[in-house]
Amino acid sequence: KLISGTLPKSVNASVNTVAADPVRKDMLYAGTNTGIYVTWDDGGHWTRLRNNFPSTMVSWLEIQPTFNDLVVATYGRGVWILDDITSLRSYGQAEGKTAYLFAPRPAYRFRHTDDPPQSEPGGHVIGQNPPYGADLDFWLEQAAHDSVTLRILTAAGDTVQTLHAAAKAGINRVWWNLRYASAKPVKFLTPPPNAPWAPAEREYHAYGIEAPEPGPIVPPGTYTVVLSAAGHVIRRQLEVKPDPASPGTAASIQSQVTFLLQVRGEIDTVADMINHLERTRRQAEDLEHVLGQDGKDTTALAAAKHFDQAALAVESKLVDVHTTGRSEDIFIHPMQLYGRLSWLITELDGAAGGGSAGGDLGPTTQMTDVNAQFRQQIAAARQDFERLVSSETAAFNARLKAAGVDAAIAP
């Protein structure tokens, strides 16, 4: 049987290698002098695979069976890998549909290690790994006007992560990093007390931690991917498998994830209080500026400064308010609850460039004991916070009104 079909015919279009797909029997891949082609009907019709692949001679093709990757050897342009050809195998099921979610391949929750391959000085070997996690492929007949939503659900139906993506017509790919949603960030709105030159609006940075801390990697199991696009809601199952080289067990992994989610919840609680206090202090400092320019309401100005200092005292127990946005500022003043809780997550779950850390093992007794102390500190700080937001804010607003100042701090 002639299988050249619609392959381009010219003196520069010789076919150098043909590979049969190990899963779909009528699917073939051809490497030519100019690129890669695929057929879904045993060579009757061919389609060129492009993406970012250069126009170059392809000398060999292999399909990696575990991860379904198409490995491409070229002449003079290195080795290329098309990650996960699962969606190509079922491409025909998507054609003619407004939206379609391809069944994802299993994903492995590999643990990060800092063991980079060694290379000689000035070496020319370079490469780029795919993103970590699960690749989620979907088809759209037309480009989406609004962002497409992909939700990841547990077996119990709880939302793990919600992903948003701008999507074009055709096959689209979104990567999920296998993690729960990150902790809430801290957003400063006032300059540091000792550094008025620093920007008021800045993020929290501290050496050795990633703020906000990413959520933990989900435990092995079956999850549901829900695509919402073009008026359609489509569901597919995704299996997350354990790292074969991990020393962890199902019980230790679950113990780790449960503890990390608990600490993430504590970080969210602290971040909510910090952000609320920052908004309060921004109002107080704006009011101080107005009253200072007026120069008449000295009593109200003194009250505003006192209230600002009271709010600062409460916030200082939650976060290092002296940070200017530089990570090395952590070494100047003591780290407070937000940073300490983040460090607790880093010690167990690792950080970017920080090694494998917990290695799928549960928290130590020392970690749980330290976190119990943190919880007590959070409860005490919560009392101070609620007193400031309710009674002290109301009392300050009453003093402003008595002084004839037409302004108030929003609680």
XYZ file of C-alpha atoms in Angstrom, residues 107-266:
160
model
C 0.862 12.978 36.101
C 3.658 12.145 38.528
C 4.186 14.215 41.677
C 7.971 14.145 41.343
C 9.841 15.686 44.255
C 12.286 18.452 43.414
C 15.983 17.799 44.011
C 18.957 20.091 43.530
C 21.174 17.724 41.578
C 21.785 19.506 38.255
C 23.810 17.669 35.617
C 27.441 18.669 35.425
C 28.726 20.346 32.285
C 32.135 21.460 31.185
C 33.015 25.171 31.301
C 31.831 26.881 28.154
C 29.830 23.825 27.090
C 27.299 24.170 24.301
C 24.759 21.668 25.626
C 21.549 23.466 26.478
C 18.011 22.327 27.032
C 14.622 23.263 28.410
C 12.427 20.980 30.482
C 8.631 21.147 30.283
C 6.773 22.798 33.155
C 6.233 20.700 36.257
C 2.886 18.993 36.680
C 0.003 17.916 34.484
C -0.579 19.182 30.945
C -4.254 19.777 30.204
C -5.141 19.915 26.510
C -8.409 21.218 25.113
C -9.834 22.143 21.719
C -11.768 25.257 20.727
C -13.411 25.706 17.354
C -12.986 29.471 17.679
C -10.728 31.652 19.788
C -12.233 32.476 23.180
C -13.299 36.090 23.720
C -13.035 35.647 27.497
C -10.586 33.542 29.439
C -11.201 29.814 29.596
C -11.526 28.267 33.056
C -10.154 24.919 34.190
C -11.041 23.737 37.696
C -9.339 20.866 39.482
C -11.570 18.977 41.918
C -10.857 16.331 44.529
C -12.808 13.082 44.682
C -15.062 14.802 47.237
C -15.762 17.666 44.808
C -13.671 20.296 46.613
C -11.822 22.807 44.443
C -8.047 22.385 44.524
C -7.065 25.014 41.978
C -8.734 27.216 39.367
C -6.781 28.028 36.211
C -7.579 30.767 33.693
C -6.167 30.930 30.190
C -6.579 32.891 26.992
C -7.265 30.324 24.296
C -6.865 30.313 20.535
C -8.706 28.249 17.959
C -7.396 24.700 17.795
C -5.543 22.702 20.441
C -4.520 24.595 23.585
C -2.380 23.418 26.489
C -2.459 24.611 30.093
C -0.137 23.282 32.802
C -1.300 22.616 36.371
C 1.568 22.428 38.859
C -0.260 19.768 40.932
C -0.548 22.193 43.824
C -3.336 23.670 45.849
C -3.824 27.423 45.542
C -1.119 29.613 47.068
C -1.440 31.331 50.411
C -2.745 34.886 50.444
C -0.128 37.578 49.722
C 0.669 40.583 51.871
C 0.380 43.951 50.157
C 1.964 46.879 51.954
C 0.341 50.287 51.483
C 2.459 52.342 53.900
C 6.242 52.970 53.905
C 8.408 51.315 56.577
C 8.584 53.381 59.802
C 12.370 53.641 59.562
C 12.569 54.094 55.777
C 10.158 56.769 54.518
C 12.063 56.787 51.219
C 10.946 53.212 50.435
C 7.868 52.693 48.242
C 4.637 52.515 50.214
C 3.086 49.954 47.896
C 5.337 46.907 47.869
C 5.226 43.162 48.343
C 6.674 41.119 51.162
C 10.034 39.534 50.365
C 12.254 37.522 52.665
C 15.422 35.588 51.997
C 14.904 31.824 51.763
C 11.131 31.758 51.443
C 8.664 32.185 48.623
C 5.948 34.649 49.506
C 3.155 33.979 49.134
C 3.909 30.336 49.813
C 2.620 27.950 47.130
C 0.040 25.419 48.208
C 1.156 21.837 48.828
C 1.370 19.260 46.059
C -1.788 17.162 46.045
C -1.514 13.566 47.281
C -1.712 10.725 44.767
C -5.218 9.931 43.629
C -7.857 10.625 41.014
C -8.930 14.206 40.355
C -11.525 15.762 38.072
C -10.641 18.428 35.516
C -13.594 20.663 34.594
C -13.325 22.814 31.455
C -15.705 25.764 31.109
C -15.482 27.241 27.617
C -17.783 28.429 24.839
C -20.855 27.659 26.915
C -19.781 24.063 27.525
C -18.763 22.304 30.746
C -16.678 19.174 30.124
C -15.177 16.824 32.715
C -12.273 14.387 32.531
C -10.497 12.262 35.125
C -6.816 12.858 35.917
C -4.677 10.378 37.813
C -1.847 11.749 39.941
C 0.774 9.100 40.674
C 3.460 9.062 43.393
C 7.128 9.600 42.675
C 8.556 6.071 42.218
C 11.773 7.175 43.936
C 10.056 8.796 46.915
C 10.581 7.366 50.416
C 7.097 8.492 51.395
C 4.026 6.350 51.900
C 0.395 7.194 51.232
C -0.040 7.898 54.959
C 3.046 10.115 55.274
C 2.145 12.087 52.145
C -1.391 12.668 53.423
C -0.009 13.719 56.812
C 2.288 16.220 55.129
C -0.440 17.684 52.912
C -2.891 17.979 55.824
C -0.315 19.824 57.931
C 0.700 22.139 55.085
C -2.926 23.037 54.355
C -3.412 23.833 58.036
C -0.380 26.147 58.068
C -1.500 27.727 54.787
C -4.838 28.513 56.457
C -2.977 30.158 59.335
